[in-house]
Short mmCIF file of C-alpha atoms and ligand atoms in Angstrom, two decimals:
data_model
loop_
_atom_site.label_atom_id
_atom_site.label_comp_id
_atom_site.label_asym_id
_atom_site.label_seq_id
_atom_site.Cartn_x
_atom_site.Cartn_y
_atom_site.Cartn_z
CA MET A 1138 67.39 5.50 97.08
CA ARG A 1139 69.04 5.29 93.80
CA ILE A 1140 72.48 6.77 93.64
CA SER A 1141 75.17 7.41 91.17
CA VAL A 1142 78.73 7.54 92.10
CA ILE A 1143 80.94 9.11 89.40
CA GLY A 1144 84.57 8.35 89.50
CA CYS A 1145 85.55 4.99 91.02
CA GLY A 1146 88.94 5.68 92.23
CA TYR A 1147 90.01 5.13 95.98
CA LEU A 1148 86.96 7.69 96.81
CA GLY A 1149 84.46 6.43 94.79
CA ALA A 1150 85.05 2.88 94.73
CA VAL A 1151 84.69 2.94 98.62
CA HIS A 1152 81.61 5.24 98.71
CA ALA A 1153 79.82 3.20 95.79
CA ALA A 1154 80.35 -0.12 97.86
CA SER A 1155 79.67 1.51 100.92
CA MET A 1156 76.46 3.27 100.02
CA ALA A 1157 75.16 -0.10 98.68
CA LYS A 1158 76.06 -1.56 102.03
CA LEU A 1159 73.69 1.27 103.65
CA GLY A 1160 70.69 -0.21 101.78
CA HIS A 1161 70.72 1.88 98.52
CA GLU A 1162 70.83 1.05 94.78
CA VAL A 1163 73.96 2.41 93.53
CA VAL A 1164 75.70 2.52 89.97
CA GLY A 1165 79.38 3.42 90.25
CA ILE A 1166 80.53 4.89 86.68
CA ASP A 1167 84.19 5.40 85.53
CA VAL A 1168 85.66 6.09 82.19
CA ASP A 1169 88.33 3.44 82.67
CA GLN A 1170 87.08 0.21 81.37
CA ASN A 1171 89.62 -2.08 83.29
CA LYS A 1172 88.74 -0.58 86.33
CA ILE A 1173 84.79 -1.21 85.79
CA LYS A 1174 85.60 -4.60 84.75
CA GLU A 1175 87.54 -5.66 87.79
CA LEU A 1176 85.02 -3.74 90.33
CA SER A 1177 82.07 -5.77 88.54
CA ALA A 1178 84.06 -8.92 89.33
CA GLY A 1179 84.29 -7.99 92.88
CA THR A 1180 88.06 -7.06 92.57
CA ALA A 1181 89.36 -3.94 94.12
CA PRO A 1182 91.80 -2.16 91.45
CA PHE A 1183 93.86 -0.85 94.67
CA PHE A 1184 94.75 -2.38 98.12
CA GLU A 1185 92.47 -1.23 100.99
CA PRO A 1186 91.48 -3.29 103.88
CA GLY A 1187 88.11 -4.54 104.05
CA LEU A 1188 87.17 -3.47 100.52
CA PRO A 1189 87.21 -6.81 98.78
CA GLU A 1190 84.84 -8.01 101.25
CA LEU A 1191 82.52 -5.05 101.26
CA LEU A 1192 82.71 -5.08 97.41
CA SER A 1193 81.62 -8.76 97.13
CA GLU A 1194 78.85 -8.53 99.74
CA SER A 1195 77.62 -5.26 98.06
CA LEU A 1196 77.34 -7.11 94.43
CA ARG A 1197 75.89 -10.04 95.73
CA SER A 1198 73.12 -8.03 97.22
CA GLY A 1199 72.24 -6.92 93.71
CA ARG A 1200 72.38 -3.35 94.94
CA LEU A 1201 75.77 -2.37 93.39
CA THR A 1202 76.49 -2.19 89.78
CA PHE A 1203 79.51 -0.51 87.82
CA SER A 1204 79.35 0.93 84.30
CA THR A 1205 81.32 3.04 81.97
CA ASP A 1206 78.45 4.40 80.25
CA MET A 1207 77.11 7.71 81.93
CA GLU A 1208 73.69 7.30 80.78
CA ASP A 1209 73.42 4.62 83.57
CA ALA A 1210 73.26 7.69 86.01
CA ALA A 1211 69.86 8.59 84.72
CA GLY A 1212 67.14 7.92 87.31
CA ALA A 1213 69.46 8.11 90.40
CA GLN A 1214 67.95 10.84 92.90
CA VAL A 1215 71.53 11.75 94.31
CA HIS A 1216 74.88 11.73 92.08
CA PHE A 1217 78.04 11.86 93.83
CA LEU A 1218 81.10 13.38 92.19
CA CYS A 1219 84.18 11.51 93.17
CA VAL A 1220 87.07 11.96 90.80
CA GLY A 1221 90.49 13.29 91.43
CA THR A 1222 91.72 16.75 91.62
CA PRO A 1223 95.76 16.08 91.34
CA GLN A 1224 98.17 18.83 91.35
CA LYS A 1225 98.65 20.47 87.83
CA LYS A 1226 101.98 19.97 86.16
CA GLY A 1227 104.55 22.59 87.20
CA GLU A 1228 102.04 24.65 89.13
CA TYR A 1229 100.63 24.56 92.94
CA ALA A 1230 97.05 24.77 91.78
CA ALA A 1231 94.73 21.81 91.38
CA ASP A 1232 93.84 20.58 88.04
CA LEU A 1233 90.03 20.67 87.79
CA ARG A 1234 89.80 18.88 84.55
CA TYR A 1235 88.46 15.60 85.79
CA VAL A 1236 85.73 17.25 87.84
CA ASP A 1237 84.60 19.34 84.96
CA ALA A 1238 84.78 16.71 82.42
CA ALA A 1239 82.64 14.41 84.83
CA PHE A 1240 80.15 17.23 85.57
CA THR A 1241 79.66 18.06 81.91
CA ALA A 1242 79.11 14.47 80.82
CA LEU A 1243 76.73 13.81 83.94
CA THR A 1244 74.57 16.79 83.42
CA PRO A 1245 72.55 15.71 80.67
CA TYR A 1246 71.18 12.98 83.01
CA VAL A 1247 70.40 14.94 85.78
CA GLN A 1248 66.64 15.45 86.29
CA PRO A 1249 64.88 18.28 88.20
CA GLY A 1250 64.90 17.60 92.00
CA ASP A 1251 67.95 15.49 91.65
CA VAL A 1252 70.96 16.33 94.09
CA VAL A 1253 74.33 16.40 92.62
CA ALA A 1254 76.73 16.08 95.44
CA GLY A 1255 80.66 16.72 95.04
CA LYS A 1256 82.94 14.91 97.19
CA SER A 1257 86.07 15.77 95.29
CA THR A 1258 88.66 18.13 97.22
CA VAL A 1259 88.32 21.24 95.17
CA PRO A 1260 89.31 25.03 95.60
CA VAL A 1261 86.87 27.14 97.34
CA GLY A 1262 84.54 28.55 94.92
CA THR A 1263 84.31 25.62 92.73
CA ALA A 1264 80.82 24.73 93.88
CA ALA A 1265 79.45 28.00 93.45
CA ARG A 1266 80.48 28.21 89.90
CA LEU A 1267 79.16 24.32 89.30
CA ALA A 1268 75.98 25.45 90.74
CA ASP A 1269 75.59 28.31 88.31
CA GLU A 1270 76.42 25.76 85.30
CA LEU A 1271 73.94 23.38 86.72
CA ALA A 1272 70.92 25.94 86.82
CA GLU A 1273 71.78 26.38 83.21
CA THR A 1274 72.14 22.66 81.97
CA ALA A 1275 69.84 21.03 84.35
CA PRO A 1276 67.27 23.33 85.85
CA GLY A 1277 65.56 22.33 88.82
CA ALA A 1278 68.44 20.08 90.11
CA ILE A 1279 70.22 21.20 93.30
CA LEU A 1280 74.13 21.02 93.79
CA ALA A 1281 75.46 20.26 97.04
CA TRP A 1282 79.17 19.83 98.45
CA ASN A 1283 79.68 17.09 100.80
CA PRO A 1284 83.73 16.89 101.30
CA GLU A 1285 84.84 13.50 102.37
CA PHE A 1286 87.51 12.88 105.10
CA LEU A 1287 88.35 9.35 104.59
CA ARG A 1288 91.90 7.93 105.33
CA GLU A 1289 93.47 5.41 103.01
CA GLY A 1290 93.87 2.05 104.90
CA HIS A 1291 90.62 3.04 107.08
CA ALA A 1292 88.32 4.06 103.83
CA VAL A 1293 85.65 1.53 104.43
CA ALA A 1294 85.20 2.46 108.45
CA ASP A 1295 85.67 6.22 107.32
CA THR A 1296 82.90 5.77 104.83
CA LEU A 1297 80.40 3.92 107.00
CA THR A 1298 81.02 5.55 110.27
CA PRO A 1299 82.53 8.79 109.95
CA ASP A 1300 83.20 11.08 112.74
CA ARG A 1301 81.18 13.93 111.05
CA PHE A 1302 79.16 14.94 108.10
CA VAL A 1303 79.29 18.55 106.31
CA TYR A 1304 76.77 19.54 103.77
CA GLY A 1305 77.50 22.72 101.61
CA VAL A 1306 74.00 23.64 100.60
CA PRO A 1307 72.78 26.46 98.43
CA SER A 1308 70.59 29.12 100.03
CA GLY A 1309 66.80 29.47 100.04
CA GLU A 1310 64.39 26.54 99.45
CA ALA A 1311 66.82 24.29 97.51
CA SER A 1312 68.76 24.20 100.66
CA GLU A 1313 66.18 22.01 102.51
CA ALA A 1314 66.03 19.66 99.58
CA ALA A 1315 69.59 19.09 99.60
CA VAL A 1316 69.83 18.54 103.35
CA ALA A 1317 66.58 15.96 103.08
CA ALA A 1318 68.31 14.06 100.16
CA LEU A 1319 71.70 13.58 101.93
CA ASP A 1320 69.98 12.74 105.30
CA GLU A 1321 68.10 9.89 103.80
CA VAL A 1322 71.51 8.80 102.12
CA TYR A 1323 73.39 8.85 105.41
CA ALA A 1324 70.40 7.92 107.51
CA THR A 1325 71.89 4.80 109.43
CA PRO A 1326 75.11 6.52 110.37
CA LEU A 1327 73.17 9.81 111.05
CA SER A 1328 70.92 7.28 113.46
CA THR A 1329 73.63 6.70 115.69
CA GLY A 1330 74.40 10.36 116.41
CA THR A 1331 77.00 11.34 113.98
CA PRO A 1332 77.15 15.19 114.11
CA ARG A 1333 76.34 16.66 110.77
CA GLN A 1334 77.10 20.45 109.93
CA VAL A 1335 75.00 22.50 107.27
CA VAL A 1336 77.03 25.22 105.94
CA ASP A 1337 77.33 27.34 102.59
CA TYR A 1338 79.51 26.08 99.79
CA ALA A 1339 82.55 28.25 100.39
CA THR A 1340 82.70 26.77 104.09
CA ALA A 1341 82.14 23.20 103.03
CA GLU A 1342 84.99 23.49 100.65
CA LEU A 1343 87.15 25.18 102.97
CA VAL A 1344 86.64 22.55 105.92
CA LYS A 1345 88.18 20.25 103.76
CA THR A 1346 91.09 21.88 102.98
CA ALA A 1347 91.45 23.50 106.31
CA ALA A 1348 91.30 20.12 108.07
CA ASN A 1349 94.16 18.63 105.79
CA SER A 1350 96.36 21.90 106.49
CA PHE A 1351 95.92 21.47 109.96
CA LEU A 1352 96.84 17.73 109.91
CA ALA A 1353 99.92 18.58 107.48
CA THR A 1354 100.86 21.46 110.04
CA LYS A 1355 100.79 19.20 113.02
CA ILE A 1356 103.14 16.70 111.34
CA SER A 1357 105.44 19.50 110.19
CA PHE A 1358 105.50 21.03 113.52
CA ILE A 1359 106.62 17.77 115.19
CA ASN A 1360 109.16 17.27 112.41
CA ALA A 1361 110.46 20.90 113.09
CA MET A 1362 110.83 19.91 116.81
CA ALA A 1363 112.69 16.58 115.65
CA GLU A 1364 115.12 18.90 113.97
CA VAL A 1365 115.67 20.83 117.38
CA CYS A 1366 115.93 17.66 119.12
CA ASP A 1367 118.65 16.58 116.76
CA ALA A 1368 120.66 19.61 117.59
CA ALA A 1369 120.03 19.41 121.19
CA GLY A 1370 120.66 15.84 121.75
CA ALA A 1371 116.89 15.51 122.91
CA ASP A 1372 114.08 12.83 122.23
CA VAL A 1373 111.26 14.11 120.07
CA THR A 1374 109.27 10.98 120.71
CA ALA A 1375 109.25 11.42 124.51
CA LEU A 1376 108.61 15.17 123.80
CA ALA A 1377 105.63 14.27 121.63
CA ASP A 1378 104.25 11.78 124.47
CA ALA A 1379 104.71 14.49 127.03
CA ILE A 1380 103.30 17.60 125.02
CA GLY A 1381 100.29 15.07 123.85
CA LEU A 1382 99.16 14.41 127.19
CA ASP A 1383 97.72 18.19 127.30
CA ASP A 1384 94.54 17.37 125.61
CA ARG A 1385 94.32 20.56 123.92
CA ILE A 1386 97.16 19.36 121.78
CA GLY A 1387 96.58 15.68 121.74
CA ARG A 1388 99.04 12.97 120.89
CA LYS A 1389 97.52 12.19 117.40
CA PHE A 1390 99.63 12.98 114.13
CA LEU A 1391 102.62 14.00 115.99
CA ASN A 1392 104.75 11.17 115.05
CA ALA A 1393 107.93 12.59 113.74
CA GLY A 1394 110.08 10.91 110.86
CA VAL A 1395 110.28 11.09 107.38
CA GLY A 1396 107.12 13.24 106.83
CA PHE A 1397 103.89 13.07 105.24
CA GLY A 1398 102.96 12.01 101.56
CA GLY A 1399 100.17 10.47 99.73
CA GLY A 1400 97.69 11.81 97.03
CA CYS A 1401 95.91 14.24 99.48
CA LEU A 1402 98.33 16.43 102.14
CA PRO A 1403 101.05 17.66 99.85
CA LYS A 1404 99.07 18.57 96.76
CA ASP A 1405 96.04 20.04 99.14
CA ILE A 1406 98.20 22.42 101.04
CA ARG A 1407 99.63 23.68 97.69
CA ALA A 1408 96.31 23.91 96.17
CA PHE A 1409 95.17 25.91 98.79
CA MET A 1410 97.98 28.24 98.96
CA ALA A 1411 97.19 28.74 95.12
CA ARG A 1412 93.70 29.31 95.60
CA ALA A 1413 94.30 31.77 98.48
CA GLY A 1414 96.76 33.71 96.48
CA GLU A 1415 94.05 34.22 93.78
CA LEU A 1416 91.70 35.43 96.27
CA GLY A 1417 94.40 38.03 97.60
CA ALA A 1418 94.60 36.19 100.88
CA ASP A 1419 98.00 34.59 100.17
CA GLN A 1420 99.70 36.08 103.51
CA ALA A 1421 97.22 33.95 105.47
CA LEU A 1422 98.76 30.61 104.15
CA THR A 1423 102.50 31.74 103.91
CA PHE A 1424 102.99 29.47 106.82
CA LEU A 1425 101.96 26.47 104.68
CA ARG A 1426 104.96 27.12 102.45
CA GLU A 1427 107.15 26.63 105.61
CA VAL A 1428 104.97 23.53 106.42
CA ASP A 1429 105.84 22.00 102.76
CA ALA A 1430 109.38 23.03 103.14
CA ILE A 1431 109.95 21.37 106.71
CA ASN A 1432 108.47 18.33 105.14
CA MET A 1433 110.55 18.02 102.10
CA ARG A 1434 113.68 18.67 104.23
CA ARG A 1435 112.75 15.08 106.05
CA ARG A 1436 113.34 13.10 102.68
CA SER A 1437 116.81 14.96 102.31
CA ARG A 1438 117.72 14.47 106.14
CA VAL A 1439 117.03 10.55 105.90
CA VAL A 1440 119.35 10.39 102.91
CA GLU A 1441 121.80 12.26 104.43
CA MET A 1442 121.64 10.09 107.61
CA THR A 1443 122.06 6.90 105.54
CA ARG A 1444 125.11 8.49 104.06
CA GLU A 1445 126.37 9.09 107.57
CA ILE A 1446 125.61 5.65 108.96
CA CYS A 1447 127.50 4.19 105.70
CA GLY A 1448 130.67 5.93 106.80
CA GLY A 1449 130.31 9.22 104.77
CA SER A 1450 129.42 8.15 101.43
CA LEU A 1451 126.78 5.83 99.64
CA LEU A 1452 128.99 4.80 96.85
CA GLY A 1453 128.80 1.10 96.46
CA LYS A 1454 126.67 0.64 99.29
CA ARG A 1455 123.67 -1.67 99.40
CA VAL A 1456 120.79 -0.10 101.08
CA THR A 1457 117.34 -1.62 101.85
CA ILE A 1458 114.48 0.43 101.79
CA LEU A 1459 111.80 -1.12 104.19
CA GLY A 1460 108.53 0.09 102.66
CA ALA A 1461 107.36 1.88 99.72
CA ALA A 1462 103.92 3.07 100.30
CA PHE A 1463 103.40 6.62 101.50
CA LYS A 1464 101.78 5.03 104.63
CA PRO A 1465 101.09 1.37 105.83
CA ASP A 1466 97.81 -0.69 104.82
CA SER A 1467 97.99 1.19 101.41
CA ASP A 1468 99.46 0.41 98.17
CA ASP A 1469 99.67 3.89 97.08
CA VAL A 1470 102.83 5.33 96.27
CA ARG A 1471 101.81 8.93 95.18
CA ASP A 1472 104.50 11.13 96.53
CA SER A 1473 105.82 8.56 98.83
CA PRO A 1474 108.69 9.97 100.99
CA ALA A 1475 110.16 6.51 100.97
CA LEU A 1476 110.45 6.24 97.22
CA SER A 1477 111.62 9.87 97.03
CA ALA A 1478 114.53 9.10 99.74
CA ALA A 1479 115.30 5.88 97.87
CA ALA A 1480 115.83 7.54 94.70
CA GLN A 1481 117.86 9.93 95.75
CA MET A 1482 120.08 7.35 97.56
CA GLN A 1483 120.34 5.67 94.38
CA LEU A 1484 121.43 8.93 92.57
CA GLN A 1485 124.25 9.28 95.17
CA GLY A 1486 125.57 5.82 94.20
CA ALA A 1487 124.10 3.48 96.41
CA THR A 1488 122.63 0.22 95.17
CA VAL A 1489 118.92 0.40 96.53
CA THR A 1490 116.55 -2.48 97.06
CA VAL A 1491 112.82 -1.52 98.14
CA THR A 1492 110.72 -3.97 99.65
CA ASP A 1493 106.94 -3.49 100.46
CA PRO A 1494 103.87 -6.01 101.33
CA GLU A 1495 101.50 -4.38 98.82
CA ALA A 1496 103.13 -1.51 96.97
CA LEU A 1497 106.03 -2.87 94.95
CA GLN A 1498 103.90 -2.91 91.53
CA ASN A 1499 102.97 0.74 91.79
CA ALA A 1500 106.48 1.73 92.91
CA LYS A 1501 107.93 -0.11 89.93
CA GLY A 1502 105.67 1.88 87.78
CA ARG A 1503 106.98 5.11 88.88
CA PHE A 1504 110.64 4.36 89.79
CA PRO A 1505 111.80 1.57 87.34
CA GLU A 1506 115.30 2.18 87.76
CA LEU A 1507 115.27 0.99 91.68
CA GLY A 1508 115.59 -2.45 92.73
CA TYR A 1509 112.64 -4.20 93.81
CA GLU A 1510 112.30 -7.51 96.22
CA PRO A 1511 108.98 -8.58 97.69
CA VAL A 1512 110.34 -11.23 100.30
CA THR A 1513 111.82 -9.18 103.14
CA GLU A 1514 114.60 -11.69 104.13
CA HIS A 1515 115.85 -11.38 100.65
CA ALA A 1516 115.59 -7.70 100.47
CA ILE A 1517 117.57 -7.40 103.61
CA GLN A 1518 120.23 -9.68 102.65
CA ASP A 1519 123.60 -8.29 102.66
CA ALA A 1520 122.76 -4.62 103.31
CA HIS A 1521 125.12 -2.28 104.67
CA ALA A 1522 122.12 -0.22 105.98
CA LEU A 1523 118.19 -0.82 106.67
CA VAL A 1524 116.15 2.37 106.30
CA LEU A 1525 112.59 1.83 107.48
CA LEU A 1526 110.42 4.37 105.93
CA THR A 1527 106.90 2.94 106.04
CA GLU A 1528 105.58 1.40 109.25
CA TRP A 1529 104.11 -1.61 108.33
CA LYS A 1530 103.56 -4.06 111.13
CA GLU A 1531 106.05 -6.57 109.79
CA TYR A 1532 109.00 -4.13 109.94
CA ARG A 1533 108.03 -2.99 113.17
CA ALA A 1534 108.16 -6.48 114.44
CA LEU A 1535 111.58 -7.31 112.79
CA ASP A 1536 113.73 -9.07 115.49
CA PRO A 1537 117.13 -7.49 115.63
CA VAL A 1538 119.05 -10.63 116.64
CA ALA A 1539 117.53 -12.63 113.79
CA VAL A 1540 118.11 -9.95 111.21
CA SER A 1541 121.81 -9.58 112.15
CA SER A 1542 122.80 -12.75 110.63
CA LEU A 1543 121.66 -11.45 107.09
CA VAL A 1544 123.29 -8.16 106.82
CA THR A 1545 126.70 -7.32 105.88
CA GLU A 1546 126.80 -4.40 108.22
CA LYS A 1547 124.20 -3.64 111.45
CA ASN A 1548 122.94 -0.22 110.71
CA ILE A 1549 119.49 0.79 110.83
CA ILE A 1550 117.70 4.03 110.30
CA ASP A 1551 114.33 4.21 111.83
CA GLY A 1552 112.63 6.78 109.57
CA ARG A 1553 109.41 6.48 111.22
CA ASN A 1554 110.57 6.24 115.04
CA VAL A 1555 108.65 2.88 115.49
CA LEU A 1556 111.37 0.66 116.70
CA ASP A 1557 112.93 0.07 120.16
CA PRO A 1558 116.30 1.71 120.15
CA ALA A 1559 117.37 -0.46 123.18
CA ALA A 1560 116.70 -3.71 121.70
CA TRP A 1561 118.45 -2.94 118.36
CA ARG A 1562 121.53 -1.55 120.15
CA GLU A 1563 121.71 -4.43 122.47
CA ALA A 1564 121.96 -6.92 119.55
CA GLY A 1565 124.95 -5.00 118.57
CA TRP A 1566 123.14 -2.63 115.74
CA THR A 1567 123.92 0.97 115.19
CA TYR A 1568 120.33 2.66 115.54
CA ARG A 1569 119.34 6.22 114.45
CA GLY A 1570 115.74 7.49 114.60
CA MET A 1571 114.90 10.88 113.32
CA GLY A 1572 115.25 13.41 116.19
CA ARG A 1573 116.17 10.72 118.83
CA PRO A 1574 119.58 10.94 120.41
C1 UDX B 1658 94.56 12.57 104.60
C2 UDX B 1658 93.63 12.84 105.77
O1 UDX B 1658 94.06 12.06 107.16
C3 UDX B 1658 92.08 12.44 105.41
O2 UDX B 1658 91.09 12.85 106.44
C4 UDX B 1658 91.81 13.17 104.00
O3 UDX B 1658 90.50 12.84 103.81
C5 UDX B 1658 92.70 12.62 102.89
O4 UDX B 1658 94.14 12.82 103.68
P1 UDX B 1658 95.53 10.07 103.93
O5 UDX B 1658 96.39 10.72 102.75
O6 UDX B 1658 94.94 8.70 103.69
O7 UDX B 1658 94.30 10.94 104.47
O8 UDX B 1658 96.83 9.82 104.87
P2 UDX B 1658 96.88 10.17 106.61
O9 UDX B 1658 96.76 9.13 107.46
O10 UDX B 1658 96.74 11.63 106.85
O11 UDX B 1658 98.65 10.34 106.40
C6 UDX B 1658 99.21 11.18 105.72
C7 UDX B 1658 100.71 11.20 105.67
O12 UDX B 1658 101.29 11.75 107.00
C8 UDX B 1658 101.38 9.89 105.40
O13 UDX B 1658 102.44 9.91 104.89
C9 UDX B 1658 101.62 9.48 106.84
O14 UDX B 1658 102.79 8.54 107.16
C10 UDX B 1658 101.99 10.76 107.52
N1 UDX B 1658 102.23 11.07 109.20
C11 UDX B 1658 100.86 10.74 109.60
C12 UDX B 1658 103.22 11.43 109.61
O15 UDX B 1658 104.23 11.50 109.37
N2 UDX B 1658 103.16 11.44 110.97
C13 UDX B 1658 101.81 11.35 111.90
O16 UDX B 1658 101.93 11.66 113.06
C14 UDX B 1658 100.88 11.17 111.17
#
């Protein structure tokens, strides 16, 4: 099939390369010339395991090209909209300007019978509005909403072998054509039995925001338990293990720590609250305000703990932050709990050095006032406290005995509860986890 992918960020770049891998002829289109230049040369503009290999393979096959010219979308049978929907400045609502701009630029090249499939995370009601617009500007074309559930760090596998497909389609005859087109696109993963659910537009849009809200709620639930564990002298990790054995609850996404960040969960729950308010259903989602508040408290909590471990004040203390990305295996620092805590510590008088295997360049762009050091051993040198905030493998594997000789004071805060407290304490460290005695 001939496919166009509009927007080549985290979502679009991976989607374009993956669709080519599935055997389709794909053009990826973006307004950012640098991004297109890099992608055309087989370089991923961001860190995502497996993507450089997939890009090279797909480019070599001749089935994948990139362009800044929307005209190149002409001739594709399915056009995927993969642009970002960030949070509006000073508001909770999602900013739809990129979706609208991409859509308006695309429609002159859409032919009758083509399917325009939205993948971006949008407020419920957007697809119905775009479908009306499409009927005016490209009569005979069909709009579908096909949300994406990929996780950064696992984006390639999540795209090639997702756990489900959701198709939001119009009613009537057009629905069959939309389903047939998407089934053809995803024929390979569907042939292995991947479930697919065909629903209306609004349900498809809500599946995505509901899924992310549930995940955010799960994380904030366990972080609320961590607060209680702190107060009661209990251990939230053991608690999560025990409740997670109940398969109605499950152990995944019950890791307490410094909380969730990134380009999705925080802004998606806020946009969801804003949209529910517009629909007159704000009461239904007031709990998400609490989910957000619990999450933001984790960042202040880790700063407070660092102050405590440093003897009550951060003034003049050298603090090393292990990890800048919002999660491991990513160089994404959008709304990263690690950087937000690091900045607060610096404001309270600490000299902060941040280290990370992949995210330092992005971190510097956002927080130029912090200190950065790529080599872990150098970053740790002479610290009064180490604060692990992103659980990269290499930080989990730090040897407490070896690290002892590098620091000024043996204090460590485990903001992700991934270290072995006994091993660190045995080596003479003051260890503190989050919600652990
Ligand atoms: C998320 C959704 O998982 C994905 O389905 C959706 O398509 C996009 O948003 P992503 O933002 O890549 O994906 O990250 P995710 O793995 O969900 O982690 C989000 C944040 O939650 C990270 O900061 C992570 O460190 C944190 N987290 C996750 C916890 O604090 N505890 C957990 O138990 C799990």
